[in-house]
PDB file of C-alpha atoms in Angstrom:
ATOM      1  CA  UNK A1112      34.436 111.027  84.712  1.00 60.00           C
ATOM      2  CA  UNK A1113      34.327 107.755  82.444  1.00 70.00           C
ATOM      3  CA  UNK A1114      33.821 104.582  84.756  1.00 81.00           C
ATOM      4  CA  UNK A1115      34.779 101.820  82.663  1.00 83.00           C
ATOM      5  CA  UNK A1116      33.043  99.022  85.043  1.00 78.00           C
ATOM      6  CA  UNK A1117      29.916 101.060  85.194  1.00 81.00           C
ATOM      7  CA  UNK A1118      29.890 100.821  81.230  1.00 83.00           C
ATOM      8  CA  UNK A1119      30.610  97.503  80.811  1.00 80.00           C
ATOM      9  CA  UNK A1120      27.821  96.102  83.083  1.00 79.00           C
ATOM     10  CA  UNK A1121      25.383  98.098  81.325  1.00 79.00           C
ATOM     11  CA  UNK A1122      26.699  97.373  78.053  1.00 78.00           C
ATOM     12  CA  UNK A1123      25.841  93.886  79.608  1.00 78.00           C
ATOM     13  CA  UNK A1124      21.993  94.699  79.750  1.00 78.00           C
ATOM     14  CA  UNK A1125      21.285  92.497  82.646  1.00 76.00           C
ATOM     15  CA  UNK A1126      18.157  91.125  83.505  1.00 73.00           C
ATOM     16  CA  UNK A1127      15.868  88.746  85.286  1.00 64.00           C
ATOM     17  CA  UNK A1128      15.902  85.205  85.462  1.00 67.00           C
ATOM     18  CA  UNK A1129      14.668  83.795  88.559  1.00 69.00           C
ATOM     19  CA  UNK A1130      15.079  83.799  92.249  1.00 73.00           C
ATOM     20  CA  UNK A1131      14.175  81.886  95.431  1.00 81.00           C
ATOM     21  CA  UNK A1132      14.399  80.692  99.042  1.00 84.00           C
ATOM     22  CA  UNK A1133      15.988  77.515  99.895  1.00 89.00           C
ATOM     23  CA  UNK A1134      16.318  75.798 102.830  1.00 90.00           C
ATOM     24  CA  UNK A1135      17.938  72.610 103.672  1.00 91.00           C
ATOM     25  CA  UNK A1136      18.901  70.434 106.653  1.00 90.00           C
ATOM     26  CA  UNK A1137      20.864  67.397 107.192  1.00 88.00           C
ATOM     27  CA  UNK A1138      23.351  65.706 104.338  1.00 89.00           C
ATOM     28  CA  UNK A1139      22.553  67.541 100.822  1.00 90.00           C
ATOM     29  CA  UNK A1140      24.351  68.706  97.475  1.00 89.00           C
ATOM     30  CA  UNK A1141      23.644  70.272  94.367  1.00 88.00           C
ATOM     31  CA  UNK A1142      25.513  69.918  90.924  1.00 86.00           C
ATOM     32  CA  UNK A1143      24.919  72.890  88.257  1.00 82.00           C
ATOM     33  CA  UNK A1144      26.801  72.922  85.160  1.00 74.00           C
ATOM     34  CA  UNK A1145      24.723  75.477  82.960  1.00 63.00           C
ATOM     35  CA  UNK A1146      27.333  77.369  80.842  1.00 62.00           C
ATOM     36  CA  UNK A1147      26.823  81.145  80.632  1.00 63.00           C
ATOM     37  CA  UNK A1148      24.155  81.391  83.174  1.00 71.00           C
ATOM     38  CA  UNK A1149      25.276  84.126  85.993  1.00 80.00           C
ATOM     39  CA  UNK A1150      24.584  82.516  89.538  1.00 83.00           C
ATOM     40  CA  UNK A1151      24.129  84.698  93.075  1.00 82.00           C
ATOM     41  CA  UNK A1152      23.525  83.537  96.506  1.00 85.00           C
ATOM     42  CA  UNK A1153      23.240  85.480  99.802  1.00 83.00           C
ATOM     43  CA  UNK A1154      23.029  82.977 103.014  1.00 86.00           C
ATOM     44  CA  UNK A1155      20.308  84.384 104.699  1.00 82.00           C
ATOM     45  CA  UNK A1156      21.218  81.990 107.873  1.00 85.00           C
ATOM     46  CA  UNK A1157      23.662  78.876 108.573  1.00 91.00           C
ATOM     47  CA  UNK A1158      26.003  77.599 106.308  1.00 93.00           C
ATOM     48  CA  UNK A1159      27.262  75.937 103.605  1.00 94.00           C
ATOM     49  CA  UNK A1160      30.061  74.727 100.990  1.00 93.00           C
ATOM     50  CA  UNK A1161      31.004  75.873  97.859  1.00 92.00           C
ATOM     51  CA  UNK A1162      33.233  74.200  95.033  1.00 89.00           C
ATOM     52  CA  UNK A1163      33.737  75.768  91.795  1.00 86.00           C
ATOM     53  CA  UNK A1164      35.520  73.922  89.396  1.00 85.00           C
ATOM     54  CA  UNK A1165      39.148  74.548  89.128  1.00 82.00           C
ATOM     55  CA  UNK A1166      39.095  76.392  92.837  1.00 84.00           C
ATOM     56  CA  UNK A1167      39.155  74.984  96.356  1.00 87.00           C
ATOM     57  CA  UNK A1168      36.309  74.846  98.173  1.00 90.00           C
ATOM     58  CA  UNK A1169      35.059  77.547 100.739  1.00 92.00           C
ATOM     59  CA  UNK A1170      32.357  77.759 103.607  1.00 94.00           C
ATOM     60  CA  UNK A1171      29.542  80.096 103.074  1.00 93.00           C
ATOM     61  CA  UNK A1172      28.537  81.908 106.468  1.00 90.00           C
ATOM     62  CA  UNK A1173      25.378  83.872 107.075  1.00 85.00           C
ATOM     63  CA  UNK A1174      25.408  86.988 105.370  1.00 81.00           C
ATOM     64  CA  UNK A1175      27.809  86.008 102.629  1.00 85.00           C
ATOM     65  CA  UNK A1176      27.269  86.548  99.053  1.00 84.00           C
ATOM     66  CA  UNK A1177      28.760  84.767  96.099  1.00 86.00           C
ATOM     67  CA  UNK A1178      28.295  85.764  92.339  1.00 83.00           C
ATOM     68  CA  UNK A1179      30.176  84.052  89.533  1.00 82.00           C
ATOM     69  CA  UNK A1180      29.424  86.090  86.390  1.00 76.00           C
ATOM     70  CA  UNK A1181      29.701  82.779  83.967  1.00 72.00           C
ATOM     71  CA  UNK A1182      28.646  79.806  86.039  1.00 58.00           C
ATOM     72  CA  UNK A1183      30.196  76.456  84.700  1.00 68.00           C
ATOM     73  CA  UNK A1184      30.321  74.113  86.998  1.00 82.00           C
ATOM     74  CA  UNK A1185      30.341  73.770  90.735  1.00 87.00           C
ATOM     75  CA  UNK A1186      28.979  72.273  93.591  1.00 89.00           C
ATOM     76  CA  UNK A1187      26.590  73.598  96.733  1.00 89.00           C
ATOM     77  CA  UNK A1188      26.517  71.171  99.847  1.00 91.00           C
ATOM     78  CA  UNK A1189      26.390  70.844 103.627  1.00 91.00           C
ATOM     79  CA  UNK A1190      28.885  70.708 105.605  1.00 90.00           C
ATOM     80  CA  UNK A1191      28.023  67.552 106.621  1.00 81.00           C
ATOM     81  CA  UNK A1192      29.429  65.316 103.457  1.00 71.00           C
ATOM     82  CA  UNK A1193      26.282  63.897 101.228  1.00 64.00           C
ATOM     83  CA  UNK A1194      26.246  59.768 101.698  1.00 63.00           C
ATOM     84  CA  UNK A1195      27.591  59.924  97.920  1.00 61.00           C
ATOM     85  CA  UNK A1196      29.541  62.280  95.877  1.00 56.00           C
ATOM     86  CA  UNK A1197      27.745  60.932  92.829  1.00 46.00           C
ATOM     87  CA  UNK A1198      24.362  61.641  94.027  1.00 49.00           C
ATOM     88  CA  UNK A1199      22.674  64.653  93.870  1.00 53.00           C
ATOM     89  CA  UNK A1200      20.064  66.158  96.344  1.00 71.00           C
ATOM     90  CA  UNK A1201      16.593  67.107  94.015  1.00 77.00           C
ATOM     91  CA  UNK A1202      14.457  70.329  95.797  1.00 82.00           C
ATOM     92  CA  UNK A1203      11.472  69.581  97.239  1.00 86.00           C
ATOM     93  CA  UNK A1204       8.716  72.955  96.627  1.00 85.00           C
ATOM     94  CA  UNK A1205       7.200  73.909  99.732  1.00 83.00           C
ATOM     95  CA  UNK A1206       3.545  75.227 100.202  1.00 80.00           C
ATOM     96  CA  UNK A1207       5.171  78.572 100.949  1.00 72.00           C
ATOM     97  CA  UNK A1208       7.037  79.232  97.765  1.00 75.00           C
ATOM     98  CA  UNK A1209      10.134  77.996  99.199  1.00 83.00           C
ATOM     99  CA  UNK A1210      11.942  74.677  98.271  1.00 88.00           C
ATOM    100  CA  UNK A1211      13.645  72.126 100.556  1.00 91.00           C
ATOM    101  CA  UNK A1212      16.934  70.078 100.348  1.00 90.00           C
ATOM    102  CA  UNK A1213      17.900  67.047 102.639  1.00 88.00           C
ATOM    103  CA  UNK A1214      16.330  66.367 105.421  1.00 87.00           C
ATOM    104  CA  UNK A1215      12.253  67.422 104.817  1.00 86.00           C
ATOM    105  CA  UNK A1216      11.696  67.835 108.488  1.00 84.00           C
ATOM    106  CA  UNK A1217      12.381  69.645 111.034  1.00 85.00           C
ATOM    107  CA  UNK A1218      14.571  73.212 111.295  1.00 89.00           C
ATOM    108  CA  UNK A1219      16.538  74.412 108.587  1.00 90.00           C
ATOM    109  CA  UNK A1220      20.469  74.251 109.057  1.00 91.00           C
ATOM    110  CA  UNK A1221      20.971  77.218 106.332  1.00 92.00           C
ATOM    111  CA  UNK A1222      18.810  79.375 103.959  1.00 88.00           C
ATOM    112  CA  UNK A1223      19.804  80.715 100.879  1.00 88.00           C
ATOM    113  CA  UNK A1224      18.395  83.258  98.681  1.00 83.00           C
ATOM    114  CA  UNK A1225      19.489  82.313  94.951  1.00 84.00           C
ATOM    115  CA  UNK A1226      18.935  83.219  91.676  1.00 80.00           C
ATOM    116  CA  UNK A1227      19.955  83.647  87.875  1.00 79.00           C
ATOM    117  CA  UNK A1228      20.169  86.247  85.746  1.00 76.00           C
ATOM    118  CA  UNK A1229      20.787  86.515  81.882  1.00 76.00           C
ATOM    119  CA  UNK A1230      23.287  89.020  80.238  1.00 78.00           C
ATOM    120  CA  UNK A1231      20.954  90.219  76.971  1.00 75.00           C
ATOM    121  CA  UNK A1232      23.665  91.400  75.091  1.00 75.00           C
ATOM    122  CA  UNK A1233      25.276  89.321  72.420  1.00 68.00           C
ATOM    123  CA  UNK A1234      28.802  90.213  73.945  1.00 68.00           C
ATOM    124  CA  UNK A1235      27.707  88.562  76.980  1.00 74.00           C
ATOM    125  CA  UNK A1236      30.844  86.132  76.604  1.00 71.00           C
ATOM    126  CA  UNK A1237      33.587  88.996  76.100  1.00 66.00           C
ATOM    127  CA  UNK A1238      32.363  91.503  78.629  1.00 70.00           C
ATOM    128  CA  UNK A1239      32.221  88.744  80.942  1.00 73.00           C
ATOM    129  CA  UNK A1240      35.560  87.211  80.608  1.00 69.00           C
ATOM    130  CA  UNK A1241      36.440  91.201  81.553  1.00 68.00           C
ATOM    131  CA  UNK A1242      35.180  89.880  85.057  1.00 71.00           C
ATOM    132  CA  UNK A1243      36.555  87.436  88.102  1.00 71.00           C
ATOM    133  CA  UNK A1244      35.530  84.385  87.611  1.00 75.00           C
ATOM    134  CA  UNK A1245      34.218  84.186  91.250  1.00 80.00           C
ATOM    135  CA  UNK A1246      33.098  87.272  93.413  1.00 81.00           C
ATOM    136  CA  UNK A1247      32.711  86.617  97.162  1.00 84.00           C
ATOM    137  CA  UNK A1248      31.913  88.887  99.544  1.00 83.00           C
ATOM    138  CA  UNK A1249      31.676  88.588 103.379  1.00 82.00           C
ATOM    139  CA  UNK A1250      29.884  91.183 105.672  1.00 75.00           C
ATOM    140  CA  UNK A1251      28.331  93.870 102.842  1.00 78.00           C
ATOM    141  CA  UNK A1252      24.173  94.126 103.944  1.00 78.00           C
ATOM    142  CA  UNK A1253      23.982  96.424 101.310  1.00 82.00           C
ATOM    143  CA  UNK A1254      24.543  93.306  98.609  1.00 79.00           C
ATOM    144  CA  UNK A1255      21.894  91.329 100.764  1.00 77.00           C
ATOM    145  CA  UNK A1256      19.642  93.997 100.442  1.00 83.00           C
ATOM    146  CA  UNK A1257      20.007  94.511  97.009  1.00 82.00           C
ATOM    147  CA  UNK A1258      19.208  91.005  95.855  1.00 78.00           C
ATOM    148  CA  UNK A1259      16.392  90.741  98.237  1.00 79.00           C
ATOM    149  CA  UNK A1260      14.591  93.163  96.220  1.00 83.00           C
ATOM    150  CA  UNK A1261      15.544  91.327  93.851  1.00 77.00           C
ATOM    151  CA  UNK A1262      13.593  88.346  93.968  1.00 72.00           C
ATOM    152  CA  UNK A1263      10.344  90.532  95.459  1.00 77.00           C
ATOM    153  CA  UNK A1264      10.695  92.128  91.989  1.00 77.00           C
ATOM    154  CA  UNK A1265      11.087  88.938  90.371  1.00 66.00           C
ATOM    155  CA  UNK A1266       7.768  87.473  91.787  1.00 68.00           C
ATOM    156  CA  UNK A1267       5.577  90.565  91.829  1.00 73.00           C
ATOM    157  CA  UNK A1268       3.753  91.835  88.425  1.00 71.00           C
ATOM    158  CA  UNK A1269       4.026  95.132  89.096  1.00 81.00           C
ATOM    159  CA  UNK A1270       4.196  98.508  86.556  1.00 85.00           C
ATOM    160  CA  UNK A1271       7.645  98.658  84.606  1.00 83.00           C
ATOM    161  CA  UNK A1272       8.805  95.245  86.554  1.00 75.00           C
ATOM    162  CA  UNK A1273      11.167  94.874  83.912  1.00 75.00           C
ATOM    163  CA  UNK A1274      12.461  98.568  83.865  1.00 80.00           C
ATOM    164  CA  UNK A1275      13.050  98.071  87.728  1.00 83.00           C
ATOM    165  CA  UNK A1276      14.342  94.637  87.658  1.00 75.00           C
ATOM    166  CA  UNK A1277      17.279  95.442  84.559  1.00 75.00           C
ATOM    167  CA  UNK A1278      18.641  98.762  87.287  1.00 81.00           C
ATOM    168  CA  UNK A1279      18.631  96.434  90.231  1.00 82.00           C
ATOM    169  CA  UNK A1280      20.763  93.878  88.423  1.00 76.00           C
ATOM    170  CA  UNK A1281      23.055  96.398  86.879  1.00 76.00           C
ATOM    171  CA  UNK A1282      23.580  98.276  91.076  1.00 81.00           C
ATOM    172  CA  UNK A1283      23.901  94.475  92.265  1.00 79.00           C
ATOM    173  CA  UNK A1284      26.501  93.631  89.769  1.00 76.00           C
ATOM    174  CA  UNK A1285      28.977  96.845  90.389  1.00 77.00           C
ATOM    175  CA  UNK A1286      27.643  96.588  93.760  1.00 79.00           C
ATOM    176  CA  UNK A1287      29.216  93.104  94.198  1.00 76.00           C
ATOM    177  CA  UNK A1288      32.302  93.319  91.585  1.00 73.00           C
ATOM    178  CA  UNK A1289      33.144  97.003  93.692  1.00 72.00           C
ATOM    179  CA  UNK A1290      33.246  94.869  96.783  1.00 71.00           C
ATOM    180  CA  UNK A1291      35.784  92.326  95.283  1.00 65.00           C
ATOM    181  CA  UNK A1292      39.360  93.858  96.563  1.00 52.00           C
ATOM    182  CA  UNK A1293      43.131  94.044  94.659  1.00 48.00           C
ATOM    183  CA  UNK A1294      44.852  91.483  93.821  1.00 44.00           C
ATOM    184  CA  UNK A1295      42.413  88.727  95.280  1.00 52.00           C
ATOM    185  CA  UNK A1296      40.722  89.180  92.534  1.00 57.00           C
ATOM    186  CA  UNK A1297      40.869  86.997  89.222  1.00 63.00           C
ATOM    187  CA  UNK A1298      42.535  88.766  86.070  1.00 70.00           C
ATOM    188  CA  UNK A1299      40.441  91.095  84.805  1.00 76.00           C
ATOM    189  CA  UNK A1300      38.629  94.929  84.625  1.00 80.00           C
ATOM    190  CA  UNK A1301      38.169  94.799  88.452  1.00 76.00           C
ATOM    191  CA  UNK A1302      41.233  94.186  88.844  1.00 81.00           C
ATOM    192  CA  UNK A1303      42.971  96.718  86.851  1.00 86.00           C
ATOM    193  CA  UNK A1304      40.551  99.610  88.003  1.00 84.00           C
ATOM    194  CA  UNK A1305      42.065  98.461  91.420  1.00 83.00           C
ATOM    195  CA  UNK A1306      45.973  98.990  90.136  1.00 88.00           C
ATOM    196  CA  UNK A1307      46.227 102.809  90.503  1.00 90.00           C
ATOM    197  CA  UNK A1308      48.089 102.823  87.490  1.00 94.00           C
ATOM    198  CA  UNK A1309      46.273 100.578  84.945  1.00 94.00           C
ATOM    199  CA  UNK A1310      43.153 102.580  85.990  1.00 91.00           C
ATOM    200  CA  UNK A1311      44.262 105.793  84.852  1.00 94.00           C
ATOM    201  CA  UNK A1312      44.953 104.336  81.523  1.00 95.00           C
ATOM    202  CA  UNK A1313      42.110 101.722  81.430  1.00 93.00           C
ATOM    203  CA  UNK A1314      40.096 105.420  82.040  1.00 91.00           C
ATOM    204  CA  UNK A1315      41.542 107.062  79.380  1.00 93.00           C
ATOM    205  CA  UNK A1316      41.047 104.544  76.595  1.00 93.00           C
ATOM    206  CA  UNK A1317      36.885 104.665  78.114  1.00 91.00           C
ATOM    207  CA  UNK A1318      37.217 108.371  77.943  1.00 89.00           C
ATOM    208  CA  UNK A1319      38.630 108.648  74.278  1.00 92.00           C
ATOM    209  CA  UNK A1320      37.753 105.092  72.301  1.00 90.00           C
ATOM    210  CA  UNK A1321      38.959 107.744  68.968  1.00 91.00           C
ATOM    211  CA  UNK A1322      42.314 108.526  69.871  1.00 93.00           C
ATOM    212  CA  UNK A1323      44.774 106.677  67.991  1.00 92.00           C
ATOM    213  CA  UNK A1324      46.253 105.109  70.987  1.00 95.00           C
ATOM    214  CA  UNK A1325      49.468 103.362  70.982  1.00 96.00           C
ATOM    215  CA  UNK A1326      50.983 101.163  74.063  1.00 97.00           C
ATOM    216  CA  UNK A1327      53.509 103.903  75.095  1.00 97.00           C
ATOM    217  CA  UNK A1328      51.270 106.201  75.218  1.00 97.00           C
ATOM    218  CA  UNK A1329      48.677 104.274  77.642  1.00 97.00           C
ATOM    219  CA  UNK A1330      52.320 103.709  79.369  1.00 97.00           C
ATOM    220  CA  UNK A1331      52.772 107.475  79.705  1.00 97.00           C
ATOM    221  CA  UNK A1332      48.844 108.121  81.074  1.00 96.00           C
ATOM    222  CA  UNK A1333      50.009 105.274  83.663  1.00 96.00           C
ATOM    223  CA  UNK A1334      53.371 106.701  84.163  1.00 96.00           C
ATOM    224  CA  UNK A1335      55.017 103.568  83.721  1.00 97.00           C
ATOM    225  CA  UNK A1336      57.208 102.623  81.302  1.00 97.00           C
ATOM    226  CA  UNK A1337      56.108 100.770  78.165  1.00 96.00           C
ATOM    227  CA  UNK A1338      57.652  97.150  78.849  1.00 97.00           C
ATOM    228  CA  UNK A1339      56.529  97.619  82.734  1.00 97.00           C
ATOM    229  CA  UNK A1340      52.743  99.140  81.885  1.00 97.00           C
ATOM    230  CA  UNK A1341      52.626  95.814  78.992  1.00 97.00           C
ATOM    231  CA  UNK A1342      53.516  93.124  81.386  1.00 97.00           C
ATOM    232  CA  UNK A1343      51.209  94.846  84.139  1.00 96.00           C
ATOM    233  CA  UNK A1344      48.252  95.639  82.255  1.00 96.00           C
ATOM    234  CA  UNK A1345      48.352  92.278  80.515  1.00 94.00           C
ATOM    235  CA  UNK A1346      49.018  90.359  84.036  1.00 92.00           C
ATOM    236  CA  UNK A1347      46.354  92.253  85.784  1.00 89.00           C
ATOM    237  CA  UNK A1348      43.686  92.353  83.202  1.00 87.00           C
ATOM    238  CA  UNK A1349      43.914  88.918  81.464  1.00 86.00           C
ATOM    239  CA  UNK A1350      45.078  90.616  78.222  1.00 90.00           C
ATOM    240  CA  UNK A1351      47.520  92.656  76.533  1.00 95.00           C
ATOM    241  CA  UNK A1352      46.543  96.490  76.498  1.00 96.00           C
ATOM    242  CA  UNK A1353      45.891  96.784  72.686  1.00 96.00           C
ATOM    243  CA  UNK A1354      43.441  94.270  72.424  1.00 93.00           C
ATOM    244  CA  UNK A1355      41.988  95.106  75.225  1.00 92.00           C
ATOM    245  CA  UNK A1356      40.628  98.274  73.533  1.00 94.00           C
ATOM    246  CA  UNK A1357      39.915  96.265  70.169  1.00 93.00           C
ATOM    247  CA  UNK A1358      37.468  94.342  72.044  1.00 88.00           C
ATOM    248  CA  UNK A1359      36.228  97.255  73.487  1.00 89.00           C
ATOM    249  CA  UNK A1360      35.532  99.540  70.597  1.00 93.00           C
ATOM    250  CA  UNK A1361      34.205  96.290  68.559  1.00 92.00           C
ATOM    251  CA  UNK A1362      31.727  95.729  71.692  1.00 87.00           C
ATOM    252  CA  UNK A1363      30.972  99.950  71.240  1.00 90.00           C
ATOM    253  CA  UNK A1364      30.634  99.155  67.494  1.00 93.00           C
ATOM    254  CA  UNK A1365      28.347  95.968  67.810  1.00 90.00           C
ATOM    255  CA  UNK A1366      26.057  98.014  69.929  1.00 87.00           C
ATOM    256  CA  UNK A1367      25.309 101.025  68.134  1.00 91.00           C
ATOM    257  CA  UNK A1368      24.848  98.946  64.274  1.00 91.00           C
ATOM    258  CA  UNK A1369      22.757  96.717  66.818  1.00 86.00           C
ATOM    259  CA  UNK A1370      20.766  99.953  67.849  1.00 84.00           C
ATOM    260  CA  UNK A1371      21.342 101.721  64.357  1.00 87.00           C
ATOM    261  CA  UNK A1372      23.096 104.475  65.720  1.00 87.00           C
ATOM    262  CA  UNK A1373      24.238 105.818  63.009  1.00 87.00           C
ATOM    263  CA  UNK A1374      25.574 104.242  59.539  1.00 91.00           C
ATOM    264  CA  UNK A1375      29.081 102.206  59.311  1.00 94.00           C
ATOM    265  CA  UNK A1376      31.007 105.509  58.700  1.00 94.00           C
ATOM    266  CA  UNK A1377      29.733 107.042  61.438  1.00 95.00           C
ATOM    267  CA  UNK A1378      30.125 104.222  63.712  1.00 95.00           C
ATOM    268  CA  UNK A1379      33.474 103.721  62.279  1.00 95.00           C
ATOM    269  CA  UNK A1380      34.518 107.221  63.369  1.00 94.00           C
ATOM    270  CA  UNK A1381      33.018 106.832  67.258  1.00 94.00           C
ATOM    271  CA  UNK A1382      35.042 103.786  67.988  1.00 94.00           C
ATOM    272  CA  UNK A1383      38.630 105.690  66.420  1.00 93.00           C
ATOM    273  CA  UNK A1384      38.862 104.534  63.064  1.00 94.00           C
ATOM    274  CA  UNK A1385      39.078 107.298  60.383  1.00 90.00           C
ATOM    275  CA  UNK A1386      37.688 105.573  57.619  1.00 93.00           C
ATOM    276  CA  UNK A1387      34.599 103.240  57.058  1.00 94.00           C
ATOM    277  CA  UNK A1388      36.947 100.907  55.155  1.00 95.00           C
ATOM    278  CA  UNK A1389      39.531 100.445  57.484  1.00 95.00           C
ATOM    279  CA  UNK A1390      36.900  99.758  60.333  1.00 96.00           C
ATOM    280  CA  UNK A1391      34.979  97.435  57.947  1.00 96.00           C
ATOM    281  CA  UNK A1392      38.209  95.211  57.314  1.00 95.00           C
ATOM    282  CA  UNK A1393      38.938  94.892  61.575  1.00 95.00           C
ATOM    283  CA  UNK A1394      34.783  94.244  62.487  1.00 95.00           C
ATOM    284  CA  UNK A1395      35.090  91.895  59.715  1.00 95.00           C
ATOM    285  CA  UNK A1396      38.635  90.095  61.081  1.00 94.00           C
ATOM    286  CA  UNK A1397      37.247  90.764  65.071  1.00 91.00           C
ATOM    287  CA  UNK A1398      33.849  89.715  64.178  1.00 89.00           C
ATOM    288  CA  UNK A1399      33.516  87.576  61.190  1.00 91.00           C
ATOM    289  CA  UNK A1400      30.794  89.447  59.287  1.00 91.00           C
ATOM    290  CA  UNK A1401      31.059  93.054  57.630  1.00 94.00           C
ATOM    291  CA  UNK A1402      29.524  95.263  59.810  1.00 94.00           C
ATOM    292  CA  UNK A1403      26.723  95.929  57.061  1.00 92.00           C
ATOM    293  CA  UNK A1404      25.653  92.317  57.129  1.00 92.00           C
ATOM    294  CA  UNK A1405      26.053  92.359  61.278  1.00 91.00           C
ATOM    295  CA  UNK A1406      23.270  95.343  61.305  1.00 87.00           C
ATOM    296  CA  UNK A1407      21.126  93.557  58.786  1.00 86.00           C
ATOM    297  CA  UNK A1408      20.769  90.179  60.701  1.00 83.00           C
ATOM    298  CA  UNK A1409      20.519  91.710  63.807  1.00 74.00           C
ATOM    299  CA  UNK A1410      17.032  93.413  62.550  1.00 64.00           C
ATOM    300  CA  UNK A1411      16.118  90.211  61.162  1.00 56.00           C
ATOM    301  CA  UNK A1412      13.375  88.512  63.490  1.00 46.00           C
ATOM    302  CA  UNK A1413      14.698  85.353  64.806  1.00 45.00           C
ATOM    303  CA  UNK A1414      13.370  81.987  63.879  1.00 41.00           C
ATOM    304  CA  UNK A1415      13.243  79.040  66.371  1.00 41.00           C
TER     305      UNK A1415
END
C-alpha cells in the first residue's frame, strides 16, 4: 500500500546539516530566525523554554524532542528569565566538542542535542507547508535514538556517510511527524492521514496520481458526502482537495523532468494528464516555466 507521508519525505531528499551538544547553566537565550532551515532538539537532561513565533511558549523536559520542519523564528531559553529580552546569549566551544551557554562554570542545568538539516529538493517549500508547523514529542526514546546517530554520523567520515546520513533523516522525520497525534496537530498531511476518512482518499489520489479524479469521487473513497469530505479535507489539510493533488502531481512532474525520467509526454501521462499539451499549459500556470525549459535549466550547472 501507497503511504503518502512516506513519499513526501523522501520526495523531500533530506540531508545533513549539522549537529551538536549544548549545555548551559544559569540565565541564557537564543534567537534564530533562519527561514527554511529545519531545526531538531532532543533534551538529553534538564530543561528548557521554547517560543515559536505565533505560538505560546512550552517547557522542554528531558527526553523531549521538538522538530519544526520550516524554522522561522523562535526563541530557546532557561527557565530562569535572561537579564534582557533584547540580549542574546553567544555559545562558548568547549575543548570537548561541545559548546556552552550562560553560566561557563560549574554543572550544566540542561543539555541539548541540536541540529539542522536541509530539504535538497527544490519543492522543499510546498512539501513542507504539507507538514505541522511544530512537531513535539514527549517520552518516544526511539526519536532520541535516532538523532543521536545522527550527529555520530554527522561528525564521523566514514564509507557512504552521506548514503547513511540522507535514510536516517528520512526514518527521523516520519519517525517524529508519526508521533505527532489527531487533531493536535497543525493543518496538514499528518493530519489528514490521522482522519480515517481523508486518509482513505488522501491514499487513493497517492495510489492513482492518473485517474481523472473529481471531488465527489474522493468524497465517495471517503464515504462522505461531497460538501462534508470539501470542508473536511480542506480544514484538516490546509487546502482544498483538488489542489491538493495539483501540487502533488506537479511535485511528481518536477521530479522526474528533474531526473529525466522520461520526455514531457510521458511525464505528462504519469501524473494523469492525457496529453503533453494539456500538461504543458498547467506546469506552465503551476510552475511558471514550460516543462521543456524546467528540464533544461535544471541540467544547467549553476553559477554562483
Amino acid at each position: 500500500m501507497v503511504d503518502p507521508l512516506a513519499e513526501v519525505v523522501a520526495l523531500l531528499q533530506p540531508g545533513a546539516s549539522f549537529s551538536k551538544i549544548v549545555s548551559a547553566a544559569g540565565p541564557w537565550r537564543v534567537r534564530r530566525s533562519e527561514a527554511g532551515r529545519p531545526f531538531y532538539c532532543v533534551v538529553v537532561d534538564g530543561s528548557c523554554r521554547l517560543a515559536v513565533d505565533g505560538r505560546e511558549p512550552i517547557t522542554l523536559q528531558a527526553g523531549d524532542f521538538v522538530l519544526i520542519p520550516s524554522a522561522y523564528g523562535f526563541t530557546t531559553s532557561s527557565l530562569e528569565p535572561a537579564t534582557s529580552e533584547d540580549t542574546a546569549t553567544s555559545p562558548v566551544a568547549l575543548p570537548d566538542g561541545e559548546f556552552r551557554l550562560g553560566i561557563q562554570s560549574g554543572p550544566p542545568d540542561v543539555r541539548l542535542l541540536i541540529g539542522y538539516c536541509v530539504f535538497g529538493s527544490p519543492d522543499a517549500a510546498l512539501l513542507v507547508s504539507l507538514l505541522p508547523q511544530l512537531v513535539h514529542v514527549r517520552g518516544e526514546r526511539r526519536l532520541a535514538t535516532i538523532v543521536q546517530l545522527v550527529g555520530e554520523e554527522s561528525r564521523e567520515v566514514r564509507p557512504a556517510r552521506d548514503v547513511i546520513l540522507a535514510r536516517l533523516l528520512e526514518v527521523l522525520l516520519i519517525e517524529a511527524l508519526r508521533s505527532t497525534a489527531g487533531t493536535a496537530a497543525s493543518p496538514g498531511l499528518l493530519r489528514g492521514l490521522t482522519d480515517e476518512r481523508l486518509a482513505v482518499a488522501i491514499r487513493r489520489m497517492h495510489e492513482s496520481p492518473t485517474r481523472p479524479w473529481t471531488v465527489a469521487q474522493l468524497a465517495k473513497e471517503a464515504a462522505l458526502s461531497r460538501s462534508a469530505f470539501f470542508e473536511r479535507f480542506s480544514r484538516a489539510v490546509g487546502v482544498p482537495p483538488m489542489e491538493y493533488l495539483l501540487a502533488w502531481r506537479m511535485a511528481m512532474a518536477k521530479n522526474m523532468l528533474r531526473r529525466k525520467e522520461g520526455g514531457v509526454a510521458e511525464v505528462a501521462g504519469r501524473v494523469g494528464y492525457r496529453s503533453a499539451s494539456a500538461f504543458s499549459v498547467a506546469f506552465t500556470r503551476y510552475v511558471g516555466l514550460p516543462p521543456t525549459r524546467y528540464a533544461r535549466e535544471e541540467m544547467e550547472p549553476q553559477h554562483p
